[in-house]
């Protein structure tokens, strides 16, 4: 296993919160073109893959600098499953935010709710996956940072070092990377190349089965009822649809010889042969 | 709010099941049941012949409502890199101009950390006005000063729509702005339109890992904010003689708790080739193994093109990630795009469907890739491509 070689000089104990999401395995999600509805049959739920890298980063910091790792998720009661997996992998504590009032949350309401919980827990470093594979928005991390009034660094691909009150990381950009220093507390969103997530141990799995998971509702985190769930969400999904077919499509028929002849003719017409 | 089925009136007729876009309604013990997959989209309300489905409001629920009429004007954030405006900004001006004309509103570009001559260029590409800060604070990208100054300007001038590119920069700092302004933000839009009835911005984006498209609204809050995928929108017309107003804005008192110590350029040659190539030959899961890409490389070579791949092929480990085209890879728009053994999940389509001509080769005649193709060949890549290489070579000699 690859262990990051960052320095944690002088740090006594770090409180780390990792945000996780249970997502449908999107490789299996399809749309029924006739009814424009999702086909959910047989689609399994997994931990958002980026969040496993967030957890791994937290565990590595904990091993270097000592401290505690708390994992948090917001979701229906069955999202508890991913918290048990995180506990089995090495997290110390787990919090499940679950409340009917949270249903229908967009990124704004989700990050508001998570920020209420993180504020209650207290954290030196908050780590999120870059984005969740079902929504791919990459918005919840930076929005949480804004609600908590702490700085954030997106797309962290390497942690260079952590000292009392400060952290230095590499941030992946469109044309390379930046070396960024931030004060603590900070929120990081992480990309896959940061590390190689470890697997839960058998002993960890046994312990996680019996572990007590903290459950918080909206009133436990003192959330404003007007800012959670569908009611608190500025955005709405109007409709979903499958992409439309092109009108002027031409299928090249015949055997392979005839098909390729026809294609070469077309390519010649386009002046690319 | 909740959606509930009245067990007394429900006859178990299953009419409601097809109405749910999230497959969140099941029949249990002869009655419809709304499961936890419910996204509260309301699509099922009104479809029940017995009127058994209704929404239930809890006490104290109130909808947030901005004074929408106080907001007008379309804004685009023009990202700069090393003092030069990034090309996505010109694409946003093209899209923004169209929206502004439709709303009969002014188009404003926001430019932090570049020169006045760059601001003039934004005017020539369609902006009526540019808010410019030449402050050295913006020389390197830090989230907080960008978010703080943009939020300040939005609070003061109240635009109804604010757009930026879905780049590393835009996707990182726009969420802070939206969170602070208590408004919605839609990520990675591939199309934008105005709803004729309500005047709301229709924000179209891929969802569920790119398997489906979704239209997102921000009906009650302002501004409506979105990040827009680069290389999807068309640039507007360039007009040398166009005039516009350049407004210098103060950037005093901005602070940042992050600091960029160094910037390292690391552009892979492959990425550059992919985004600049006139012809791209891409392969997917249908190739079966890494050998298929040797064949595609050969085709790309005779055509003078570059090699791309779908996520499935990259996930299989047949080709490195830097070749990946699609929602989680690069967006490309070559003149000709060959999709070989690619089924055509939306995840892939959003990264290549603005190509001028798409040529699809796939064994499965029902593969969705044929829906976006100009030319389609139903056949085996391993049979078609070698023949094609041979015939192109012949045609060239």
XYZ file of C-alpha atoms in Angstrom:
670
model
C 0.000 0.000 0.000
C 1.183 3.480 -0.896
C 1.467 5.704 2.149
C 1.703 9.427 1.593
C 4.977 10.828 2.866
C 3.779 14.138 4.232
C 5.151 15.781 7.312
C 3.056 16.485 10.394
C 5.671 18.246 12.502
C 4.492 19.537 15.850
C 0.860 18.578 15.446
C -0.542 17.040 18.597
C -3.997 15.881 17.668
C -6.199 16.592 14.682
C -9.973 16.398 14.535
C -10.951 15.241 11.077
C -14.459 14.960 9.644
C -15.021 13.038 6.419
C -18.248 13.565 4.453
C -19.555 10.549 2.578
C -22.454 9.785 0.305
C -24.262 6.587 -0.578
C -24.796 6.591 -4.338
C -26.343 4.279 -6.904
C -23.718 2.479 -8.942
C -24.252 4.781 -11.910
C -22.669 2.360 -14.341
C -25.919 0.435 -13.905
C -28.399 3.318 -14.151
C -30.300 3.432 -17.442
C -33.326 5.277 -18.712
C -36.367 3.691 -20.278
C -36.669 5.678 -23.545
C -40.411 5.118 -23.805
C -41.424 6.338 -20.376
C -38.390 8.573 -19.678
C -38.019 7.020 -16.264
C -35.011 5.573 -14.498
C -34.601 1.845 -14.525
C -33.544 1.023 -11.003
C -33.945 -2.723 -11.102
C -30.816 -4.378 -9.833
C -28.937 -1.124 -9.293
C -26.776 -1.495 -6.205
C -25.753 1.205 -3.733
C -22.083 1.925 -3.107
C -19.944 4.438 -1.240
C -19.175 7.305 -3.593
C -15.702 6.232 -4.832
C -14.100 9.660 -4.289
C -15.166 9.532 -0.634
C -13.024 6.431 -0.092
C -10.012 8.561 -1.018
C -11.195 11.230 1.425
C -11.397 8.609 4.181
C -7.957 7.230 3.297
C -6.447 10.730 3.508
C -8.045 11.199 6.928
C -6.755 7.858 8.197
C -3.226 8.650 7.010
C -3.283 12.022 8.781
C -4.542 10.342 11.917
C -1.741 7.776 11.782
C 0.889 10.504 11.450
C -0.415 13.160 13.773
C -2.781 11.303 16.081
C -6.366 12.412 16.307
C -9.811 11.157 15.521
C -11.726 10.592 12.323
C -15.503 11.041 12.260
C -17.488 10.117 9.164
C -20.759 11.879 8.408
C -23.452 11.125 5.875
C -26.891 12.501 5.192
C -29.408 10.069 3.807
C -32.151 7.562 4.458
C -31.730 5.099 7.362
C -30.126 2.486 5.100
C -27.201 4.865 4.411
C -25.966 3.540 7.759
C -24.406 0.733 5.724
C -21.689 2.989 4.282
C -20.892 4.335 7.752
C -20.327 0.796 9.014
C -17.988 0.206 6.111
C -16.083 3.384 6.996
C -15.857 2.274 10.643
C -14.575 -1.123 9.509
C -11.921 0.667 7.455
C -10.665 2.646 10.458
C -12.909 5.622 11.199
C -13.454 6.231 14.921
C -16.972 7.562 14.939
C -19.918 7.847 12.582
C -22.874 10.204 12.380
C -25.972 9.563 10.289
C -28.078 12.618 9.513
C -31.493 11.229 8.815
C -34.843 12.957 8.835
C -37.827 12.923 6.500
C -37.399 16.672 6.325
C -34.082 16.234 4.497
C -35.712 14.577 1.457
C -35.422 16.428 -1.817
C -32.343 18.429 -0.778
C -30.299 20.025 -3.552
C -26.627 20.910 -3.073
C -27.475 24.109 -1.179
C -29.711 22.394 1.391
C -27.375 19.385 1.625
C -24.323 21.490 2.375
C -26.275 23.625 4.829
C -27.382 20.489 6.702
C -23.916 18.897 6.680
C -22.361 22.165 7.855
C -24.727 22.191 10.857
C -23.491 18.724 11.844
C -19.809 19.512 11.248
C -20.166 22.713 13.245
C -21.568 20.701 16.132
C -18.768 18.111 15.912
C -15.978 20.648 15.472
C -13.125 19.923 13.058
C -9.610 21.022 12.164
C -9.797 19.401 8.731
C -12.935 18.473 6.788
C -12.356 16.159 3.830
C -14.819 15.433 1.024
C -14.513 13.555 -2.241
C -14.191 15.866 -5.242
C -17.756 15.071 -6.290
C -20.374 12.330 -6.059
C -20.702 10.105 -9.103
C -24.504 10.367 -9.259
C -24.632 14.162 -9.444
C -21.066 15.108 -10.454
C -21.659 18.668 -9.232
C -18.565 19.101 -6.999
C -20.519 21.804 -5.146
C -21.203 20.417 -1.695
C -17.592 20.672 -0.445
C -17.013 24.366 -1.240
C -20.566 25.230 -0.098
C -19.964 23.572 3.292
C -16.771 25.644 3.640
C -18.728 28.834 2.964
C -21.382 27.909 5.557
C -18.685 27.129 8.138
C -16.764 30.280 7.152
C -13.527 28.349 6.644
C -11.243 28.274 3.581
C -11.303 25.349 1.176
C -8.959 23.838 -1.378
C -10.521 21.815 -4.214
C -9.083 18.832 -6.144
C -6.282 18.044 -3.696
C -3.943 15.539 -5.322
C -1.192 15.549 -2.686
C -0.847 16.616 0.930
C 2.644 18.049 1.353
C 2.656 18.869 5.039
C 0.585 19.801 8.055
C 1.831 22.050 10.847
C 0.050 23.666 13.769
C -2.479 25.997 12.171
C -1.493 25.407 8.533
C -1.527 22.862 5.727
C 0.221 22.747 2.346
C -1.271 20.756 -0.527
C -1.150 20.369 -4.298
C -4.323 21.431 -6.098
C -5.053 19.917 -9.488
C -5.913 22.569 -12.101
C -6.926 22.368 -15.770
C -3.371 22.851 -17.006
C -1.190 21.511 -14.210
C -1.265 22.027 -10.461
C -0.858 24.728 -7.822
C 0.928 24.436 -4.504
C -1.487 25.974 -2.030
C -1.067 26.817 1.620
C -4.086 27.265 3.846
C -4.743 28.114 7.422
C -6.609 25.600 9.608
C -9.404 24.775 9.970
C -9.817 23.978 6.289
C -12.005 21.905 3.994
C -10.338 19.804 1.290
C -11.960 18.057 -1.645
C -9.804 15.241 -2.983
C -9.184 13.545 -6.329
C -8.438 9.885 -6.909
C -4.722 10.229 -7.506
C -4.232 11.408 -3.913
C -3.969 7.877 -2.551
C -4.941 4.227 -2.787
C -7.798 3.507 -0.348
C -7.226 0.601 2.031
C -9.714 -2.211 2.464
C -11.521 -2.910 5.722
C -9.903 -5.563 7.902
C -11.789 -8.605 9.126
C -11.346 -7.424 12.712
C -12.612 -3.995 11.712
C -15.663 -5.509 10.079
C -16.517 -7.493 13.209
C -16.180 -4.412 15.410
C -18.144 -2.221 12.985
C -21.120 -4.578 13.121
C -21.562 -3.814 16.803
C -20.525 -0.161 16.707
C -23.047 2.438 17.780
C -23.855 4.968 15.077
C -24.995 8.395 16.202
C -28.256 9.449 14.564
C -29.117 13.099 14.293
C -32.324 14.673 13.015
C -32.731 18.273 11.906
C -33.476 19.411 15.448
C -30.347 17.666 16.780
C -28.231 19.921 14.571
C -30.485 22.925 15.179
C -31.202 23.301 11.455
C -33.548 26.025 10.240
C -36.600 24.134 8.867
C -36.813 26.612 5.982
C -33.311 25.710 4.835
C -33.519 21.928 4.628
C -34.996 19.412 2.222
C -37.071 20.310 -0.794
C -38.384 23.455 0.850
C -34.903 24.748 1.506
C -33.597 23.931 -1.953
C -33.313 26.789 -4.454
C -33.078 24.414 -7.436
C -35.652 21.953 -8.713
C -35.469 19.153 -11.243
C -38.024 20.088 -13.908
C -37.744 16.894 -15.909
C -35.330 14.206 -17.016
C -34.990 12.819 -20.507
C -32.870 10.622 -22.747
C -30.852 12.424 -25.424
C -32.589 12.889 -28.773
C -31.636 11.073 -31.964
C -30.122 12.940 -34.922
C -32.438 13.402 -37.903
C -30.003 13.202 -40.820
C -28.328 9.938 -39.889
C -27.183 7.663 -42.693
C -26.600 3.972 -42.009
C -24.039 2.420 -44.346
C -25.503 -0.947 -45.354
C -24.124 -4.093 -46.948
C -21.157 -6.262 -46.083
C -17.919 -4.968 -44.613
C -16.442 -4.295 -48.063
C -19.472 -2.263 -49.170
C -19.715 -0.439 -45.845
C -16.067 0.640 -45.853
C -16.239 1.597 -49.543
C -19.199 3.841 -48.768
C -17.422 5.367 -45.781
C -14.259 6.095 -47.744
C -16.443 7.808 -50.380
C -18.005 9.975 -47.667
C -14.597 10.765 -46.170
C -13.363 11.751 -49.611
C -16.376 14.052 -49.944
C -15.314 15.659 -46.672
C -11.825 16.097 -48.114
C -10.191 14.175 -45.306
C -8.874 11.404 -47.535
C -43.552 18.459 2.280
C -44.236 14.788 1.691
C -46.070 12.829 -0.957
C -48.420 10.198 0.386
C -50.795 7.581 -0.946
C -54.100 7.176 0.770
C -54.394 3.465 1.480
C -58.168 3.667 1.580
C -58.668 5.075 -1.913
C -55.747 3.370 -3.718
C -56.978 0.491 -5.866
C -53.494 -0.779 -6.739
C -54.083 -0.060 -10.446
C -50.377 0.813 -10.983
C -51.141 3.910 -13.130
C -48.856 6.021 -10.984
C -45.807 3.771 -11.355
C -44.890 4.938 -14.856
C -45.299 8.599 -13.908
C -42.389 8.512 -11.480
C -39.063 9.481 -13.064
C -37.209 7.988 -10.106
C -39.015 4.631 -9.941
C -39.931 5.508 -6.391
C -43.434 4.043 -6.421
C -43.935 0.328 -5.785
C -46.985 -1.811 -5.187
C -46.946 -3.440 -1.815
C -49.795 -5.631 -0.572
C -51.991 -4.354 -3.384
C -51.432 -0.652 -2.626
C -49.059 1.930 -4.057
C -46.232 2.903 -1.740
C -43.848 5.864 -2.092
C -40.360 4.625 -1.258
C -37.347 6.507 0.027
C -36.200 7.088 -3.586
C -38.863 9.822 -3.804
C -37.260 13.122 -4.802
C -40.481 15.090 -4.206
C -40.628 16.054 -7.893
C -44.462 16.009 -7.883
C -44.652 14.174 -11.225
C -47.153 11.672 -9.784
C -49.585 14.266 -8.464
C -52.745 14.244 -10.537
C -52.150 10.961 -12.376
C -54.091 8.795 -9.939
C -57.609 8.148 -11.275
C -58.844 7.855 -7.689
C -57.025 10.955 -6.458
C -55.197 8.888 -3.860
C -51.819 10.641 -4.238
C -51.409 14.001 -2.596
C -48.809 16.217 -1.048
C -48.861 16.872 2.637
C -47.362 20.011 4.102
C -45.972 20.073 7.599
C -46.703 23.033 9.807
C -44.312 25.950 9.457
C -43.157 25.237 5.892
C -42.644 28.350 3.874
C -41.142 28.741 0.424
C -38.281 31.211 0.121
C -39.091 33.820 -2.495
C -36.805 36.530 -3.811
C -38.160 39.737 -5.267
C -37.501 38.472 -8.752
C -38.447 41.657 -10.548
C -35.632 43.506 -8.806
C -33.114 41.367 -10.696
C -32.143 41.950 -14.307
C -29.179 41.487 -16.620
C -27.039 38.544 -17.647
C -23.538 38.207 -16.203
C -20.691 35.978 -17.216
C -17.527 35.507 -15.177
C -14.557 35.684 -17.551
C -11.822 33.474 -16.167
C -8.226 34.513 -16.867
C -5.068 32.453 -16.780
C -1.838 34.367 -16.505
C -3.648 37.571 -17.447
C -5.165 36.113 -20.654
C -8.902 35.509 -20.863
C -9.643 31.769 -21.078
C -11.425 30.638 -24.258
C -14.472 29.414 -22.328
C -15.226 33.068 -21.513
C -15.792 33.830 -25.214
C -18.119 30.837 -25.446
C -20.031 32.178 -22.438
C -20.335 35.548 -24.154
C -21.904 33.758 -27.136
C -24.435 32.009 -24.898
C -24.897 35.093 -22.708
C -25.566 37.364 -25.696
C -28.352 35.061 -26.868
C -29.930 34.968 -23.385
C -29.557 38.721 -22.937
C -31.257 39.442 -26.269
C -34.078 37.089 -25.361
C -34.539 38.772 -21.973
C -33.967 42.233 -23.543
C -31.267 42.764 -20.955
C -27.688 43.919 -20.716
C -24.764 41.457 -20.953
C -22.013 42.096 -18.420
C -18.644 40.349 -18.195
C -16.747 40.164 -14.897
C -12.970 40.161 -15.253
C -10.641 39.945 -12.248
C -6.889 40.188 -12.618
C -6.409 41.095 -16.284
C -5.711 44.255 -18.233
C -8.059 46.776 -19.805
C -7.112 45.552 -23.291
C -8.422 42.088 -22.376
C -11.616 43.751 -21.149
C -12.000 45.526 -24.527
C -11.713 42.146 -26.221
C -14.692 40.918 -24.160
C -16.725 43.839 -25.495
C -15.832 42.915 -29.084
C -17.064 39.402 -28.371
C -20.459 40.641 -27.213
C -20.343 42.231 -23.731
C -22.188 45.526 -23.195
C -20.268 46.213 -20.024
C -17.228 44.839 -18.202
C -16.621 45.044 -14.470
C -12.839 44.964 -14.285
C -10.499 44.637 -11.344
C -6.811 44.987 -12.143
C -5.850 44.205 -8.532
C -2.762 41.979 -8.099
C -4.831 39.969 -5.557
C -6.209 38.075 -8.556
C -2.899 37.252 -10.197
C -3.131 33.671 -8.937
C -6.405 31.942 -8.220
C -7.664 31.897 -4.648
C -11.310 31.073 -3.974
C -12.131 33.579 -1.279
C -11.237 36.921 -2.913
C -12.963 35.878 -6.159
C -16.079 34.741 -4.300
C -16.128 37.788 -2.021
C -15.817 40.411 -4.745
C -18.279 38.682 -7.090
C -20.811 38.330 -4.245
C -20.411 42.002 -3.417
C -21.065 43.017 -7.039
C -24.082 40.701 -7.295
C -25.583 42.137 -4.087
C -25.125 45.637 -5.405
C -26.283 45.201 -9.037
C -28.700 42.244 -8.812
C -28.260 40.352 -12.093
C -30.864 37.667 -12.829
C -28.401 35.154 -14.317
C -24.699 34.596 -13.521
C -22.639 32.069 -15.505
C -19.075 30.805 -15.458
C -17.114 28.022 -17.135
C -17.238 24.567 -15.553
C -13.460 24.637 -15.167
C -11.292 23.899 -12.132
C -11.629 27.571 -11.154
C -15.359 28.040 -11.833
C -16.396 24.792 -10.211
C -14.369 25.633 -7.106
C -15.389 29.191 -6.227
C -18.930 29.547 -7.661
C -20.410 27.236 -4.994
C -19.140 29.617 -2.300
C -20.916 32.504 -4.015
C -24.199 30.588 -4.358
C -24.049 29.335 -0.766
C -23.503 32.846 0.571
C -26.223 34.408 -1.584
C -28.699 31.658 -0.674
C -29.373 30.834 -4.287
C -29.221 27.816 -6.583
C -26.266 26.719 -8.674
C -26.441 24.164 -11.476
C -23.193 22.445 -12.372
C -21.802 21.609 -15.773
C -24.659 22.726 -18.021
C -24.551 21.647 -21.659
C -27.502 23.794 -22.825
C -29.239 26.938 -21.543
C -32.580 28.374 -22.551
C -35.237 30.745 -21.328
C -38.639 29.302 -20.438
C -41.071 31.386 -22.495
C -43.836 31.383 -19.868
C -41.992 32.081 -16.648
C -38.803 33.722 -17.928
C -36.830 31.250 -15.817
C -33.506 29.879 -17.004
C -33.742 26.265 -18.185
C -30.467 24.652 -17.191
C -29.786 21.375 -18.939
C -27.116 19.034 -17.644
C -26.209 15.360 -17.582
C -27.300 13.517 -14.427
C -26.779 10.105 -12.851
C -23.217 9.682 -14.019
C -24.184 11.036 -17.396
C -26.751 8.404 -18.257
C -29.605 10.878 -18.469
C -30.148 14.572 -19.123
C -31.997 16.749 -16.607
C -33.540 20.208 -16.840
C -32.948 22.197 -13.653
C -34.803 25.334 -12.579
C -34.090 27.899 -9.920
C -37.613 29.311 -9.796
C -37.730 31.411 -6.636
C -34.202 32.589 -5.873
C -32.020 35.072 -7.708
C -29.603 35.204 -9.347
C -29.898 31.928 -11.232
C -26.351 30.595 -11.302
C -24.747 27.926 -13.475
C -21.388 26.606 -14.540
C -21.222 25.806 -18.245
C -19.167 23.069 -19.809
C -16.281 24.365 -21.940
C -16.350 23.683 -25.702
C -20.106 23.226 -25.825
C -21.447 26.751 -26.421
C -20.692 28.516 -29.690
C -18.868 31.829 -29.687
C -20.844 34.844 -30.862
C -19.786 37.245 -33.608
C -16.598 39.212 -33.186
C -17.075 42.896 -33.923
C -14.005 45.139 -33.923
C -16.115 48.299 -33.773
C -18.400 47.220 -30.926
C -18.405 49.619 -28.003
C -19.087 48.954 -24.375
C -18.515 50.335 -20.950
C -15.481 49.344 -18.853
C -16.142 49.846 -15.149
C -13.165 49.614 -12.800
C -14.114 48.035 -9.481
C -12.309 48.461 -6.180
C -10.795 45.336 -4.656
C -9.843 46.789 -1.329
C -10.216 44.877 1.892
C -10.268 41.453 0.231
C -8.451 38.747 2.116
C -7.616 35.107 1.527
C -6.889 32.350 3.974
C -5.314 30.311 1.183
C -2.178 31.313 -0.672
C -0.810 29.902 -3.932
C 2.917 29.374 -3.429
C 3.649 28.050 -6.891
C 1.940 27.126 -10.149
C 3.229 24.180 -12.141
C 2.232 23.783 -15.790
C 1.727 20.164 -16.664
C -0.162 19.815 -19.902
C 0.101 16.378 -21.369
C 0.727 16.293 -25.098
C -2.115 13.849 -25.560
C -4.625 16.230 -23.995
C -3.520 19.058 -26.225
C -3.683 16.807 -29.280
C -7.158 15.586 -28.354
C -8.556 19.058 -27.924
C -6.951 20.437 -31.045
C -7.282 17.468 -33.381
C -9.543 17.744 -36.429
C -10.082 14.005 -36.368
C -10.423 11.800 -33.293
C -10.622 8.011 -33.326
C -12.090 6.743 -30.052
C -12.606 3.266 -28.679
C -14.820 1.812 -25.982
C -15.672 -1.375 -24.154
C -16.620 -3.049 -27.444
C -12.927 -3.302 -28.364
C -12.660 -6.137 -25.850
C -9.050 -5.473 -24.862
C -6.084 -3.114 -25.089
C -5.028 -4.530 -28.486
C -7.957 -2.749 -30.111
C -6.314 0.582 -29.392
C -3.242 -0.430 -31.481
C -5.658 -0.719 -34.391
C -7.273 2.629 -33.646
C -3.854 4.266 -33.352
C -3.117 3.024 -36.843
C -6.371 4.501 -38.190
C -5.685 7.779 -36.378
C -2.225 7.847 -37.907
C -3.362 7.450 -41.515
C -5.967 10.155 -40.965
C -3.639 12.453 -39.055
C -5.873 12.308 -35.996
C -5.673 11.653 -32.258
C -6.877 8.691 -30.166
C -9.642 9.019 -27.587
C -11.479 6.581 -25.337
C -14.682 6.128 -23.383
C -14.726 5.849 -19.607
C -15.412 2.123 -19.857
C -12.181 1.520 -21.810
C -10.188 3.658 -19.366
C -11.744 1.905 -16.350
C -10.720 -1.434 -17.907
C -7.141 -0.166 -17.943
C -6.744 -0.476 -21.724
C -5.641 3.148 -22.202
C -4.568 5.969 -19.816
C -7.088 8.436 -18.378
C -5.678 11.381 -20.330
C -7.336 9.921 -23.460
C -10.782 9.904 -21.852
C -13.557 11.799 -23.606
C -16.804 12.460 -21.773
C -18.339 14.027 -18.725
C -15.524 12.969 -16.415
C -12.893 13.329 -19.144
C -12.258 15.898 -21.845
C -14.819 17.645 -24.016
C -13.822 17.635 -27.668
C -15.357 19.006 -30.844
C -13.327 17.801 -33.833
C -14.509 17.881 -37.436
C -14.773 14.094 -37.485
C -15.210 11.796 -34.502
C -14.974 8.030 -34.926
C -16.703 6.076 -32.137
C -15.524 2.464 -32.369
C -17.130 -0.072 -30.059
C -18.600 2.746 -27.947
C -22.197 2.176 -26.875
C -22.897 5.882 -26.340
C -23.816 6.466 -22.692
C -24.760 10.099 -22.076
C -21.578 10.299 -19.971
C -19.633 9.909 -23.217
C -22.011 11.812 -25.495
C -21.768 15.071 -23.560
C -18.041 15.099 -24.218
C -18.218 14.689 -27.993
C -21.659 15.385 -29.399
C -20.788 18.863 -30.627
C -18.338 17.256 -33.084
C -19.217 18.216 -36.677
C -19.525 14.655 -37.946
C -19.785 11.515 -35.842
C -19.063 8.135 -37.390
C -20.190 5.175 -35.294
C -19.024 1.604 -35.717
C -20.734 -0.870 -33.421
C -21.953 -4.468 -33.477
C -25.201 -3.609 -31.735
C -27.663 -1.853 -34.077
C -29.568 -0.545 -31.048
C -26.522 1.125 -29.456
C -27.456 4.719 -28.522
C -24.287 6.007 -30.233
C -26.156 5.633 -33.546
C -28.622 8.284 -32.329
C -25.981 10.996 -32.557
C -24.113 9.589 -35.564
C -24.099 11.098 -39.032
C -22.774 7.839 -40.496
C -23.374 4.472 -38.874
C -21.867 1.085 -39.601
C -23.288 -1.950 -37.853
C -20.350 -4.314 -37.790
C -17.282 -5.682 -36.045
C -14.600 -3.085 -35.364
C -11.920 -5.735 -35.975
C -13.303 -6.372 -39.441
C -14.247 -2.818 -40.443
C -11.267 -0.813 -39.195
C -8.479 -2.869 -40.899
C -10.409 -2.661 -44.197
C -10.884 1.051 -43.696
C -7.168 1.599 -43.035
C -6.307 -0.354 -46.185
C -8.759 1.590 -48.355
C -7.758 4.983 -46.999
C -4.118 4.157 -47.728
C -5.086 3.132 -51.261
C -7.131 6.287 -51.769
C -4.232 8.394 -50.622
C -1.596 6.816 -52.856
